[in-house]
Backbone as CSV, one residue per row, in Angstrom:
resi,resn,N_x,N_y,N_z,CA_x,CA_y,CA_z,C_x,C_y,C_z
1,MET,-9.493,-246.402,-10.000,-9.315,-245.273,-9.163,-10.045,-245.819,-7.558
2,GLU,-9.280,-245.684,-6.922,-9.792,-245.654,-5.564,-10.399,-244.304,-4.743
3,HIS,-11.711,-245.011,-4.031,-12.278,-244.121,-3.558,-11.432,-242.789,-3.154
4,GLY,-10.419,-242.784,-2.351,-9.316,-241.604,-1.920,-9.197,-240.610,-2.826
5,ASP,-8.831,-241.275,-4.275,-8.470,-240.322,-5.199,-9.692,-239.807,-5.767
6,GLU,-10.766,-240.544,-5.877,-11.775,-239.858,-6.456,-12.367,-238.555,-5.623
7,ASN,-12.156,-238.451,-4.312,-12.806,-237.684,-3.561,-11.635,-236.457,-3.494
8,ARG,-10.462,-236.789,-3.979,-9.362,-235.982,-3.841,-9.653,-235.075,-5.062
9,ASP,-9.985,-235.776,-6.403,-10.010,-234.835,-7.344,-11.385,-234.102,-7.664
10,GLU,-12.466,-234.454,-6.624,-13.517,-233.744,-6.357,-13.132,-232.532,-5.883
11,ILE,-12.782,-232.668,-4.577,-12.208,-231.640,-3.760,-11.420,-230.185,-4.733
12,ALA,-10.810,-230.945,-5.116,-9.681,-230.284,-6.492,-10.435,-229.286,-7.490
13,ALA,-11.821,-230.313,-7.914,-12.377,-229.535,-8.720,-13.522,-228.356,-8.333
14,ARG,-13.841,-228.678,-6.965,-14.567,-227.540,-6.527,-13.645,-226.471,-5.765
15,VAL,-12.361,-226.535,-5.409,-11.430,-225.551,-5.153,-11.204,-224.675,-6.386
16,ARG,-11.242,-225.444,-7.885,-10.952,-224.786,-8.955,-12.084,-223.611,-8.991
17,GLU,-13.221,-224.136,-8.794,-14.585,-223.489,-8.821,-14.544,-222.473,-7.828
18,VAL,-13.884,-222.293,-6.798,-13.892,-221.424,-5.721,-12.755,-220.010,-6.382
19,ILE,-11.705,-220.827,-6.816,-10.864,-219.567,-7.255,-11.388,-219.015,-8.925
20,THR,-12.073,-219.682,-9.415,-12.898,-219.204,-10.845,-13.711,-218.042,-10.274
21,THR,-14.517,-218.295,-9.328,-15.556,-217.556,-8.671,-14.703,-216.330,-8.126
22,ALA,-13.739,-216.641,-7.509,-12.913,-215.198,-6.699,-12.440,-214.453,-7.828
23,GLY,-12.274,-214.732,-9.155,-11.893,-214.090,-10.402,-10.334,-213.538,-10.250
24,VAL,-9.747,-214.255,-9.628,-8.153,-213.945,-9.524,-7.242,-215.213,-9.926
25,SER,-5.947,-214.998,-10.257,-5.241,-215.922,-10.845,-4.954,-216.710,-9.670
26,GLN,-4.320,-218.104,-10.034,-4.096,-219.166,-8.877,-3.054,-218.546,-8.046
27,ARG,-2.040,-217.879,-8.686,-0.900,-217.533,-7.533,-1.563,-216.415,-6.773
28,GLU,-2.331,-215.686,-7.052,-3.056,-214.588,-6.144,-3.769,-215.296,-5.372
29,PHE,-4.584,-215.991,-5.793,-5.375,-216.876,-4.819,-4.309,-217.497,-3.534
30,ALA,-3.550,-218.177,-4.021,-2.476,-218.705,-3.090,-1.953,-217.739,-1.802
31,ARG,-1.631,-216.478,-3.008,-1.154,-215.555,-1.751,-2.272,-214.955,-0.687
32,ARG,-3.220,-214.983,-1.258,-4.721,-214.530,-0.041,-4.922,-215.579,0.712
33,ILE,-4.547,-216.712,0.711,-4.900,-217.978,1.591,-3.298,-218.352,2.460
34,VAL,-2.473,-217.695,1.889,-1.031,-217.967,2.650,-0.696,-219.302,2.476
35,MET,-0.755,-219.761,1.100,-0.130,-220.951,0.736,0.577,-220.909,-0.437
36,ASP,1.756,-221.746,-0.121,2.641,-221.868,-1.592,1.978,-222.211,-2.628
37,PRO,2.218,-221.454,-3.545,1.655,-221.541,-4.984,1.622,-223.081,-5.352
38,SER,3.181,-223.492,-5.279,3.529,-224.847,-5.840,2.701,-225.888,-5.273
39,LYS,2.303,-225.437,-3.935,1.406,-227.047,-3.329,-0.123,-226.795,-3.605
40,LEU,-0.353,-225.502,-3.796,-1.568,-225.360,-4.532,-1.910,-225.719,-5.522
41,SER,-0.848,-225.587,-6.869,-0.900,-226.555,-8.013,-0.857,-227.703,-7.826
42,ARG,-0.151,-228.544,-6.983,0.030,-229.944,-6.821,-1.219,-230.257,-6.552
43,SER,-2.013,-229.763,-5.462,-3.200,-230.075,-4.831,-4.428,-230.186,-6.090
44,LEU,-4.363,-229.073,-6.894,-5.250,-228.984,-7.931,-5.097,-230.137,-9.055
45,SER,-3.644,-230.273,-9.232,-3.489,-231.435,-10.499,-3.558,-232.718,-9.439
46,GLY,-3.737,-232.896,-8.318,-4.435,-234.355,-7.685,-3.070,-235.001,-6.917
47,THR,-1.908,-234.664,-7.225,-0.758,-235.099,-6.726,-0.246,-234.855,-5.136
48,ARG,-1.212,-234.074,-4.931,-1.168,-233.492,-3.223,-2.436,-233.458,-2.698
49,ARG,-2.840,-233.822,-1.452,-3.648,-233.783,-0.627,-3.704,-232.391,0.001
50,PHE,-5.152,-231.603,-0.213,-5.280,-230.301,0.567,-5.326,-230.638,2.278
51,THR,-4.765,-229.902,2.945,-4.734,-230.080,4.370,-5.732,-229.536,4.696
52,ALA,-6.608,-230.232,6.003,-8.151,-229.267,6.598,-7.714,-228.018,6.902
53,ALA,-6.408,-227.459,7.213,-6.446,-226.162,7.679,-6.330,-225.293,6.127
54,GLU,-5.650,-225.667,5.229,-5.837,-225.198,3.726,-7.130,-225.107,3.335
55,LEU,-8.057,-226.301,3.357,-9.167,-225.877,3.058,-10.019,-225.033,3.962
56,ALA,-9.763,-224.724,5.354,-10.548,-224.143,5.818,-10.347,-222.280,5.568
57,ARG,-9.101,-222.082,5.068,-8.786,-221.223,4.214,-9.273,-220.705,3.078
58,ILE,-9.262,-221.766,2.442,-10.211,-221.787,1.126,-11.468,-221.289,1.025
59,ALA,-12.163,-221.949,2.228,-13.637,-221.969,2.289,-13.737,-220.592,2.695
60,ASP,-12.422,-219.868,3.755,-12.790,-218.904,4.265,-12.724,-217.500,3.290
61,GLU,-11.700,-217.798,2.356,-11.319,-216.578,1.204,-12.495,-216.667,0.200
62,GLY,-12.871,-217.940,-0.081,-14.072,-218.042,-1.118,-15.556,-217.629,-0.679
63,GLN,-15.726,-217.737,0.322,-16.876,-217.364,1.224,-18.013,-218.616,0.860
64,VAL,-17.350,-219.641,1.114,-18.060,-221.160,1.139,-17.927,-221.812,2.407
65,ASP,-18.760,-222.537,2.747,-18.820,-223.252,4.078,-17.949,-224.621,3.341
66,ALA,-16.940,-225.131,4.372,-15.927,-225.975,4.209,-16.745,-227.218,3.755
67,GLY,-17.797,-227.469,4.349,-18.475,-228.864,3.847,-18.858,-229.288,2.587
68,ARG,-18.837,-227.674,1.993,-18.993,-227.952,0.626,-17.933,-228.412,-0.125
69,LEU,-16.882,-227.963,0.109,-15.436,-228.402,-0.234,-15.118,-230.032,-0.267
70,LEU,-15.727,-230.320,1.052,-15.329,-231.858,1.413,-16.782,-232.585,0.414
71,GLY,-17.916,-231.784,-0.061,-18.737,-232.647,-0.507,-19.606,-233.187,0.502
72,ALA,-19.959,-232.593,1.591,-20.684,-233.005,2.558,-22.158,-232.901,2.091
73,ARG,-22.904,-234.356,2.495,-24.465,-234.168,1.803,-25.080,-233.355,2.176
74,HIS,-24.958,-233.089,3.699,-25.800,-231.497,4.117,-25.102,-230.567,4.348
75,ARG,-25.128,-229.822,3.110,-24.248,-228.378,3.090,-25.010,-226.988,3.433
76,PRO,-24.657,-226.503,4.444,-24.970,-225.260,4.482,-24.865,-224.292,3.212
77,PRO,-26.138,-223.397,2.705,-25.959,-222.898,1.615,-24.373,-221.863,1.563
78,ALA,-24.195,-221.730,0.396,-22.694,-220.699,0.664,-23.144,-219.292,0.994
79,ARG,-22.278,-218.450,1.272,-22.868,-217.002,1.624,-22.666,-216.378,0.621
80,PRO,-23.866,-215.448,0.641,-23.859,-214.703,-0.682,-22.778,-213.744,-0.653
81,ALA,-22.681,-213.192,-2.152,-21.255,-212.449,-2.621,-21.789,-211.209,-1.610
82,GLY,-20.545,-210.754,-1.065,-20.294,-209.395,-0.318,-20.654,-209.604,0.958
83,ALA,-21.317,-210.602,1.680,-21.935,-210.975,2.584,-20.706,-211.089,3.539
84,ALA,-20.761,-210.755,4.968,-19.689,-210.740,6.183,-19.429,-212.075,6.368
85,VAL,-17.915,-212.129,6.694,-17.594,-213.675,6.703,-17.555,-213.735,8.222
86,PRO,-18.448,-214.812,8.839,-18.710,-214.829,9.968,-17.320,-215.591,10.659
87,VAL,-15.907,-214.811,11.005,-14.833,-215.734,11.557,-14.487,-214.282,12.281
88,GLU,-14.501,-214.687,13.827,-14.408,-213.480,14.358,-12.737,-212.950,14.525
89,GLY,-12.538,-212.011,13.670,-11.090,-211.655,14.023,-9.942,-212.491,13.356
90,GLY,-10.540,-213.425,12.679,-9.721,-214.550,12.375,-9.488,-215.137,11.185
91,ARG,-9.583,-214.015,10.264,-9.294,-214.009,8.937,-7.428,-214.655,8.591
92,PRO,-7.140,-215.383,8.136,-5.930,-215.564,7.662,-4.826,-214.430,7.660
93,SER,-5.192,-213.531,6.335,-4.111,-212.466,6.328,-4.001,-211.660,7.830
94,GLN,-5.144,-211.197,8.396,-5.049,-210.816,9.938,-3.978,-211.336,10.681
95,ILE,-4.419,-212.872,10.890,-3.684,-213.689,11.902,-2.127,-213.698,11.599
96,VAL,-1.934,-213.407,10.176,-0.604,-213.651,9.796,0.067,-212.130,10.210
97,ARG,-0.595,-210.975,9.652,0.008,-209.955,9.667,0.268,-209.619,11.521
98,GLU,-0.686,-210.207,12.367,-0.648,-209.913,13.586,0.617,-210.906,14.102
99,THR,1.066,-211.613,13.382,2.181,-212.582,13.696,3.165,-212.017,13.657
100,VAL,3.334,-211.427,12.425,4.507,-210.628,11.947,4.709,-209.629,13.156
101,ARG,3.801,-208.776,13.216,4.030,-207.387,13.795,4.298,-208.000,15.448
102,LEU,3.929,-209.369,16.073,4.325,-209.766,17.305,5.945,-210.497,17.139
103,ILE,6.188,-211.188,16.126,7.757,-211.354,16.106,8.542,-210.555,15.825
104,ALA,8.032,-209.143,15.174,9.001,-208.082,15.181,9.384,-207.452,16.442
105,GLU,8.226,-207.291,17.421,8.441,-206.749,18.798,8.874,-207.907,19.636
106,ARG,8.697,-209.073,19.768,9.172,-210.056,20.802,10.117,-211.241,20.263
107,GLY,10.044,-211.469,19.070,10.982,-212.336,18.379,9.855,-213.827,18.282
108,PHE,10.356,-214.550,17.611,9.229,-215.598,17.193,8.869,-216.766,18.253
109,HIS,10.127,-216.846,18.948,9.875,-218.055,20.355,9.250,-217.451,21.062
110,ALA,9.277,-216.217,21.286,8.587,-215.267,22.792,7.025,-215.421,22.538
111,VAL,6.806,-215.597,21.199,5.040,-215.230,20.742,4.452,-216.374,20.991
112,ARG,3.380,-216.411,21.764,2.643,-217.816,21.666,1.143,-217.453,20.961
113,VAL,0.560,-218.722,20.516,-0.737,-218.611,19.843,-1.670,-217.563,20.556
114,SER,-1.846,-217.487,21.904,-2.636,-216.859,22.745,-2.600,-215.290,22.607
115,ASP,-1.019,-214.887,22.193,-0.984,-213.901,22.032,-1.287,-213.100,20.791
116,ILE,-1.145,-213.893,19.809,-2.036,-213.953,18.297,-2.901,-213.800,18.630
117,ALA,-3.880,-214.527,19.071,-5.459,-214.654,19.094,-5.763,-213.534,20.068
118,GLU,-5.102,-212.986,20.938,-5.510,-212.006,21.824,-5.386,-210.410,20.726
119,ALA,-4.183,-210.679,20.133,-4.108,-209.321,18.971,-5.199,-209.440,17.870
120,CYS,-5.818,-210.462,17.505,-6.961,-210.560,16.737,-8.374,-210.617,17.206
121,ALA,-8.203,-210.294,18.544,-9.544,-210.626,19.186,-10.461,-211.555,18.909
122,THR,-9.528,-212.749,18.997,-10.581,-213.867,18.853,-9.862,-215.014,19.682
123,SER,-10.164,-216.361,19.173,-9.863,-217.468,20.316,-8.652,-218.297,19.558
124,THR,-7.863,-218.754,20.647,-6.575,-219.681,20.273,-7.519,-220.781,19.303
125,ALA,-8.566,-220.948,19.261,-9.033,-222.334,18.247,-9.280,-221.591,17.274
126,ALA,-9.620,-220.521,16.729,-9.897,-219.849,15.711,-8.384,-219.701,14.994
127,ILE,-7.086,-219.662,15.776,-5.938,-219.522,15.225,-5.680,-220.813,14.540
128,HIS,-5.855,-221.831,15.415,-5.700,-223.331,14.941,-6.512,-223.853,13.641
129,TYR,-7.627,-223.164,13.702,-8.406,-223.375,12.527,-7.947,-223.282,11.528
130,HIS,-7.021,-222.245,11.234,-6.066,-221.728,9.743,-5.174,-222.174,9.903
131,PHE,-4.363,-221.910,11.351,-3.137,-222.718,11.185,-2.877,-223.754,12.214
132,PRO,-2.560,-225.201,12.078,-2.635,-226.042,13.237,-1.670,-225.844,14.101
133,GLY,-0.385,-225.376,13.650,0.662,-225.448,14.977,1.631,-224.120,14.414
134,ARG,2.682,-223.957,15.124,3.615,-223.019,15.488,4.448,-222.640,13.770
135,ALA,4.772,-224.002,13.320,5.437,-224.231,12.272,4.843,-223.916,11.148
136,GLU,3.376,-224.017,11.303,2.195,-223.168,9.730,2.356,-221.986,9.999
137,LEU,2.330,-221.201,11.104,2.519,-219.672,11.168,3.738,-219.188,10.974
138,LEU,4.665,-219.896,11.541,6.128,-219.321,10.908,6.033,-219.224,9.177
139,GLU,6.151,-220.190,8.674,6.003,-220.296,7.156,5.029,-219.343,6.451
140,ALA,3.841,-219.177,7.080,3.005,-218.357,6.694,3.490,-216.787,6.804
141,ALA,3.886,-216.765,7.830,4.700,-215.027,7.964,5.970,-215.316,6.989
142,VAL,6.736,-216.093,6.728,7.733,-215.821,6.143,7.145,-215.674,4.578
143,ARG,6.351,-216.006,4.275,5.633,-216.084,2.894,5.035,-214.657,3.002
144,TRP,4.362,-214.110,3.567,3.861,-212.956,3.806,4.856,-211.877,3.692
145,CYS,6.165,-211.652,4.450,7.002,-211.346,4.324,7.761,-210.921,3.066
146,MET,7.755,-212.118,2.541,8.316,-212.115,1.109,7.635,-211.402,0.055
147,ASP,6.062,-211.662,0.145,5.281,-211.134,-1.015,5.086,-209.728,-0.731
148,GLU,5.074,-209.176,0.647,5.256,-207.741,0.977,6.389,-206.998,0.516
149,ASP,7.745,-207.744,0.695,9.128,-206.875,0.030,8.934,-206.975,-1.249
150,THR,8.761,-208.122,-1.942,8.411,-207.934,-3.203,7.684,-206.949,-4.003
151,ALA,6.579,-206.782,-3.605,5.267,-205.800,-3.908,5.943,-204.456,-3.761
152,HIS,6.661,-204.283,-2.627,7.147,-202.920,-2.477,8.283,-202.569,-3.471
153,ARG,9.180,-203.685,-3.448,10.367,-203.518,-4.661,9.570,-203.036,-5.922
154,ALA,8.735,-203.609,-6.328,7.869,-203.547,-7.679,7.432,-202.209,-7.605
155,ALA,6.938,-201.651,-6.826,6.007,-200.176,-6.680,7.224,-199.313,-6.476
156,ARG,8.312,-199.229,-6.067,9.256,-198.243,-5.671,9.996,-198.002,-7.064
157,THR,10.223,-198.952,-7.713,10.872,-199.009,-8.772,10.674,-198.927,-10.103
158,ALA,9.060,-198.944,-10.242,8.023,-198.822,-11.054,8.601,-197.545,-12.240
159,ASP,8.570,-196.281,-11.461,9.132,-195.191,-12.228,10.462,-194.444,-12.180
160,ALA,11.380,-195.624,-12.194,12.727,-195.059,-11.990,13.278,-194.729,-13.338
161,ALA,13.943,-193.841,-13.330,14.477,-193.064,-14.726,15.300,-194.263,-15.624
162,ASP,16.093,-194.863,-14.921,17.374,-195.879,-15.434,17.484,-196.556,-14.228
163,PRO,18.371,-197.735,-14.747,19.104,-198.569,-13.962,19.898,-198.199,-12.700
164,ALA,20.815,-196.911,-12.645,21.319,-196.368,-11.775,20.054,-195.584,-10.913
165,ASP,19.016,-195.175,-11.238,18.361,-194.707,-10.210,17.424,-195.867,-9.641
166,GLU,16.842,-196.943,-10.128,16.671,-198.005,-9.877,17.206,-198.655,-8.778
167,LEU,18.506,-198.815,-8.957,19.175,-199.483,-7.772,19.277,-198.223,-6.558
168,ARG,19.278,-197.134,-6.575,19.249,-196.048,-5.631,17.648,-196.341,-4.810
169,GLN,16.652,-196.753,-5.621,15.579,-196.557,-4.874,15.459,-198.013,-4.257
170,LEU,16.218,-199.138,-4.584,16.193,-200.403,-3.783,17.057,-200.100,-2.756
171,ILE,18.052,-199.618,-2.799,18.961,-199.141,-1.555,18.119,-198.475,-0.590
172,ALA,17.429,-197.649,-0.797,16.337,-196.611,-0.080,15.377,-197.407,0.648
173,LEU,14.830,-198.280,-0.210,13.731,-199.262,0.074,14.417,-200.279,1.307
174,GLN,15.647,-200.500,1.165,16.154,-201.492,2.124,16.948,-200.897,3.358
175,THR,16.796,-199.371,3.442,17.424,-198.652,4.430,16.299,-198.582,5.606
176,PRO,16.612,-198.836,6.855,15.526,-199.103,7.792,15.246,-197.725,8.696
177,ARG,14.702,-196.726,7.845,14.492,-195.394,8.199,13.395,-195.273,9.135
178,THR,12.219,-196.100,8.682,10.689,-195.670,9.361,10.482,-196.882,10.301
179,ALA,9.516,-196.755,10.963,9.481,-197.660,12.160,8.932,-199.007,11.479
180,GLN,8.244,-198.801,10.406,7.753,-199.985,9.522,8.988,-200.901,9.002
181,GLN,9.802,-200.179,8.312,11.127,-200.342,8.004,12.162,-201.299,8.996
182,ARG,11.792,-200.523,10.160,12.926,-201.329,11.321,12.243,-202.673,11.688
183,ARG,10.607,-202.606,11.661,9.933,-203.752,12.020,10.010,-204.736,11.035
184,GLN,10.128,-204.574,9.620,10.374,-205.516,8.666,11.739,-206.195,9.148
185,TRP,13.014,-205.363,9.191,14.099,-205.820,9.165,14.235,-206.687,10.689
186,ALA,13.715,-206.423,11.703,13.729,-207.580,12.597,13.013,-208.609,12.807
187,VAL,12.104,-208.617,11.835,11.362,-210.137,11.626,12.369,-210.578,10.500
188,TRP,13.133,-210.216,9.808,14.084,-210.684,9.054,15.054,-211.522,9.823
189,LEU,15.574,-210.676,10.697,16.883,-210.905,11.823,16.230,-212.578,12.499
190,ASP,15.244,-212.164,12.950,14.654,-213.429,13.928,14.278,-214.562,12.662
191,LEU,14.053,-214.470,11.439,13.893,-215.453,10.705,15.048,-216.258,10.260
192,TRP,16.154,-215.318,10.073,17.340,-215.770,9.541,17.650,-216.971,10.684
193,ALA,17.689,-216.866,11.897,18.190,-217.263,12.933,17.313,-218.769,12.905
194,GLU,15.833,-218.560,12.862,15.282,-219.988,12.666,15.448,-220.655,11.225
195,ALA,16.068,-220.075,10.528,16.392,-220.775,8.985,17.310,-221.866,9.160
196,ALA,18.041,-221.259,10.395,19.310,-222.380,10.661,18.793,-223.749,11.523
197,ARG,17.787,-223.529,11.645,17.216,-224.694,12.199,15.878,-225.318,11.723
198,SER,15.318,-224.541,10.969,14.335,-225.104,9.780,14.470,-225.412,8.915
199,THR,14.183,-226.654,8.169,14.222,-226.858,6.725,13.217,-226.034,6.167
200,THR,12.441,-226.145,6.672,11.285,-225.567,5.840,11.703,-223.945,5.370
201,VAL,11.974,-223.289,6.658,11.973,-221.834,6.664,13.267,-221.708,5.942
202,GLY,14.196,-222.859,5.963,15.630,-222.429,5.493,15.413,-222.349,3.706
203,GLY,14.414,-223.145,3.285,14.279,-223.305,1.982,13.481,-222.133,1.474
204,LEU,12.424,-221.738,2.089,12.363,-220.170,1.844,13.131,-219.001,1.976
205,HIS,13.885,-219.183,2.725,15.049,-218.055,3.012,15.977,-218.058,1.855
206,ALA,16.281,-219.292,1.544,16.998,-219.457,0.175,16.485,-218.939,-1.068
207,GLU,15.051,-219.193,-1.042,14.564,-218.989,-2.462,14.559,-217.491,-2.518
208,TYR,14.165,-216.818,-0.980,13.878,-215.259,-0.919,15.223,-214.710,-1.739
209,TYR,16.191,-215.079,-0.919,17.779,-214.443,-1.216,18.234,-214.252,-2.837
210,ARG,17.772,-215.622,-3.469,18.037,-215.947,-4.565,17.462,-215.065,-5.389
211,GLN,15.942,-214.675,-5.351,15.076,-213.524,-5.760,15.774,-212.334,-5.785
212,TRP,16.194,-212.143,-4.847,16.444,-210.925,-4.313,18.034,-210.343,-5.087
213,ARG,18.560,-211.032,-4.909,20.012,-210.811,-5.536,19.894,-211.146,-6.949
214,GLU,18.910,-211.811,-7.640,18.670,-211.702,-9.269,17.994,-210.543,-9.637
215,THR,17.305,-209.710,-8.623,16.688,-208.441,-8.741,17.922,-207.588,-9.193
216,VAL,18.742,-207.591,-8.057,19.927,-206.376,-8.320,20.605,-206.795,-9.371
217,ALA,21.017,-208.013,-9.634,21.881,-208.328,-10.635,21.073,-208.243,-12.217
218,ASP,19.765,-207.934,-12.234,19.350,-207.754,-13.507,19.264,-206.350,-13.402
219,VAL,19.053,-205.435,-12.541,19.391,-203.976,-12.465,20.884,-203.818,-13.016
220,VAL,21.584,-204.263,-12.545,23.458,-204.191,-12.737,23.739,-204.394,-13.949
221,ARG,22.793,-205.766,-14.707,23.292,-206.085,-15.995,22.898,-204.957,-16.766
222,ARG,21.687,-204.387,-16.506,21.164,-203.552,-17.655,21.864,-202.353,-17.320
223,GLY,22.261,-201.744,-16.319,23.162,-200.696,-16.226,24.262,-200.824,-17.032
224,VAL,24.809,-201.942,-16.827,26.440,-202.347,-17.426,26.161,-202.231,-19.204
225,ALA,24.819,-203.032,-19.599,24.813,-203.029,-20.940,24.521,-201.399,-21.302
226,GLN,23.770,-200.665,-20.348,23.483,-199.090,-20.949,24.942,-198.294,-20.700
227,GLY,26.024,-198.599,-20.073,26.915,-197.869,-19.914,26.957,-196.954,-18.798
228,SER,26.135,-197.114,-17.961,25.750,-196.278,-16.679,26.650,-196.977,-15.490
229,PHE,26.737,-198.379,-15.666,27.673,-199.344,-14.528,29.090,-199.272,-15.553
230,ARG,29.897,-199.766,-14.494,31.032,-200.249,-15.105,30.914,-201.876,-15.282
231,PRO,31.640,-202.243,-16.515,31.636,-203.783,-16.874,32.031,-205.005,-16.024
232,VAL,31.302,-204.866,-14.716,31.106,-205.743,-13.834,30.543,-207.263,-13.997
233,ASP,30.917,-208.160,-13.070,30.209,-209.504,-13.154,28.756,-208.859,-12.451
234,PRO,27.712,-209.232,-12.952,26.568,-208.710,-11.994,26.123,-209.474,-10.847
235,GLU,26.243,-210.768,-11.306,26.020,-211.896,-9.761,26.828,-211.536,-8.756
236,ALA,28.130,-211.536,-9.329,29.348,-211.186,-8.123,28.775,-209.656,-7.664
237,ALA,28.407,-208.919,-8.247,28.324,-207.475,-7.612,26.898,-207.573,-6.814
238,ALA,26.209,-208.317,-7.311,24.718,-208.429,-6.639,24.972,-209.158,-5.040
239,LEU,25.962,-210.064,-5.079,26.309,-210.573,-3.945,26.996,-210.018,-2.709
240,ALA,27.556,-209.114,-3.497,28.560,-208.075,-2.461,27.555,-207.109,-1.951
241,LEU,26.726,-206.523,-2.848,26.086,-205.358,-2.496,25.008,-205.969,-1.418
242,THR,24.138,-207.131,-1.944,23.114,-207.128,-0.642,23.729,-207.946,0.510
243,ALA,25.089,-208.414,0.722,25.620,-208.691,1.819,26.220,-207.529,2.517
244,LEU,26.379,-206.630,1.810,26.737,-205.014,2.656,25.521,-204.598,2.949
245,ILE,24.518,-204.669,2.765,22.821,-204.118,3.024,22.677,-204.933,4.444
246,ASP,22.858,-206.054,4.036,22.361,-207.135,5.453,23.391,-206.807,6.579
247,GLY,24.523,-206.997,6.393,25.518,-206.478,7.620,25.054,-205.071,8.164
248,LEU,25.197,-204.210,7.236,24.838,-202.596,7.988,23.455,-202.338,8.666
249,ALA,22.353,-202.955,7.871,21.117,-202.913,8.537,21.416,-203.585,9.841
250,THR,22.111,-204.756,9.789,22.057,-205.532,11.588,22.708,-204.521,12.143
251,GLN,23.528,-203.930,12.141,24.520,-203.077,12.787,23.188,-201.671,13.315
252,VAL,22.494,-201.410,12.436,21.730,-200.289,12.356,20.406,-200.637,13.491
253,LEU,20.057,-201.872,13.474,19.124,-202.520,14.370,19.492,-202.779,15.525
254,ALA,20.956,-202.914,15.714,21.690,-203.351,16.970,22.053,-202.279,17.729
255,THR,21.687,-200.910,17.484,22.297,-199.760,18.051,21.115,-198.848,18.308
256,THR,20.916,-198.072,19.288,19.933,-197.097,19.483,19.801,-196.166,18.265
257,PRO,18.651,-196.100,17.781,18.393,-195.322,16.563,18.598,-193.668,16.932
258,GLY,19.519,-193.328,15.748,20.145,-192.015,15.910,21.463,-192.009,15.901
259,THR,21.833,-193.255,16.664,23.568,-193.259,17.111,24.270,-193.063,15.987
260,PRO,25.206,-191.789,16.113,25.957,-191.557,14.845,27.166,-192.712,14.191
261,GLY,26.829,-192.537,12.984,28.139,-193.729,12.551,27.321,-195.185,12.369
262,THR,26.234,-195.161,13.168,25.357,-196.472,12.894,23.974,-196.547,12.754
263,ASP,23.543,-195.244,12.279,22.249,-195.006,12.161,21.641,-195.398,10.548
264,ALA,20.697,-194.912,10.161,19.930,-195.195,8.983,20.675,-194.477,7.908
265,GLU,21.056,-193.113,8.280,21.421,-192.387,6.998,22.942,-192.660,6.840
266,ALA,23.746,-193.173,7.798,24.693,-193.413,7.559,25.028,-194.655,6.924
267,MET,24.065,-195.522,7.201,24.078,-196.660,6.194,23.768,-196.512,4.732
268,HIS,22.673,-195.315,4.309,22.267,-195.240,3.337,23.640,-194.446,2.592
269,THR,24.115,-193.422,3.159,25.165,-192.924,2.603,26.634,-193.926,2.312
270,THR,26.920,-194.640,3.278,27.957,-195.524,3.048,27.264,-196.313,1.776
271,LEU,26.180,-196.927,1.661,25.521,-197.925,0.494,25.873,-197.157,-0.848
272,LEU,25.251,-195.977,-1.014,25.741,-194.780,-2.296,27.288,-194.636,-2.632
273,ALA,27.922,-194.699,-1.590,29.088,-194.506,-1.702,29.895,-195.671,-2.230
274,TYR,29.448,-196.831,-1.988,30.027,-198.071,-2.284,29.731,-198.311,-3.752
275,VAL,28.368,-197.884,-4.307,27.857,-198.284,-5.194,28.383,-197.271,-6.317
276,ASP,29.075,-195.983,-6.124,29.481,-194.963,-6.802,30.853,-195.589,-7.060
277,SER,31.765,-196.115,-6.072,33.255,-196.135,-6.439,33.101,-197.850,-6.858
278,THR,32.309,-198.439,-7.019,32.419,-199.903,-7.339,31.674,-200.262,-8.654
279,LEU,30.591,-199.482,-8.752,29.676,-199.629,-9.874,29.496,-198.633,-10.929
280,THR,29.226,-197.150,-10.530,29.189,-196.259,-11.563,30.157,-196.047,-12.405
281,ALA,29.914,-195.856,-13.523,30.727,-195.805,-14.822,31.354,-194.296,-14.535
282,PRO,32.757,-194.209,-14.782,33.266,-192.889,-14.758,32.649,-191.699,-15.762
283,THR,32.535,-190.635,-15.320,32.092,-189.663,-16.418,33.251,-189.510,-17.597
284,PRO,32.917,-189.480,-18.751,34.125,-189.034,-19.798,34.636,-188.030,-19.741
285,PRO,35.745,-187.715,-19.859,36.381,-186.045,-19.874,35.956,-185.353,-20.650
286,MET,35.407,-184.017,-20.560,35.052,-182.914,-21.320,35.900,-182.683,-22.147
287,ASN,35.434,-182.269,-23.697,37.072,-182.111,-24.734,37.309,-180.751,-24.264
């Protein structure tokens, strides 16, 4: 085995220790450091090298010195549990949240690293410490939005009474009524445009929509099985409904809030009417 491979295995072992000490799953740790779980898995198995930026985020989240992960001979002691992390406003999650906010307000290509640094009350060097370039920042922003959207959907539908109620909850969650929902849609619209130019973002975009459509298809499938929905093709129904949601949301965001016919309430009413006319099973006649 080459020395480089030995070092790679040693680094992977130290990262495993950090994850174990954190007391969370590998997937959750990947989410915290804004890293693709599959990349973390490959790096831990030795088939991929950790980048310097990834190791910096791992050290920051695990509250250890980066030199410890690299196996430096003279390592500063690890920070004690619960101690403040001496990274001036530059924690990865904060950087990504501020990046997403600025993308929503200005569009990705109008956001400079210096803008993000100012929003985080830190330096551009601190931003580059965690995310070397704009491509890494954009990928992290996409993943953060995907995770947030998935978490919100799970929380919103946890107490749904039946598939029909669950579908109504999903539609309500996708309707840009609040300022936060409008910001989230603004980010998605910007990322759609970027997905057409970036292979990485395009891949993430495709994966997110595959998961989103499968979520809707699963709800429809269960509704059909329980008799609350018509016997439709779940995948085709999910494709049509998600496309309608996207199209209506785009119109809502493209017009002044409150404009009759193209506001959030009109979108919500249209979506419920569509579900009622195409999916909801007719009520059996009373004897």
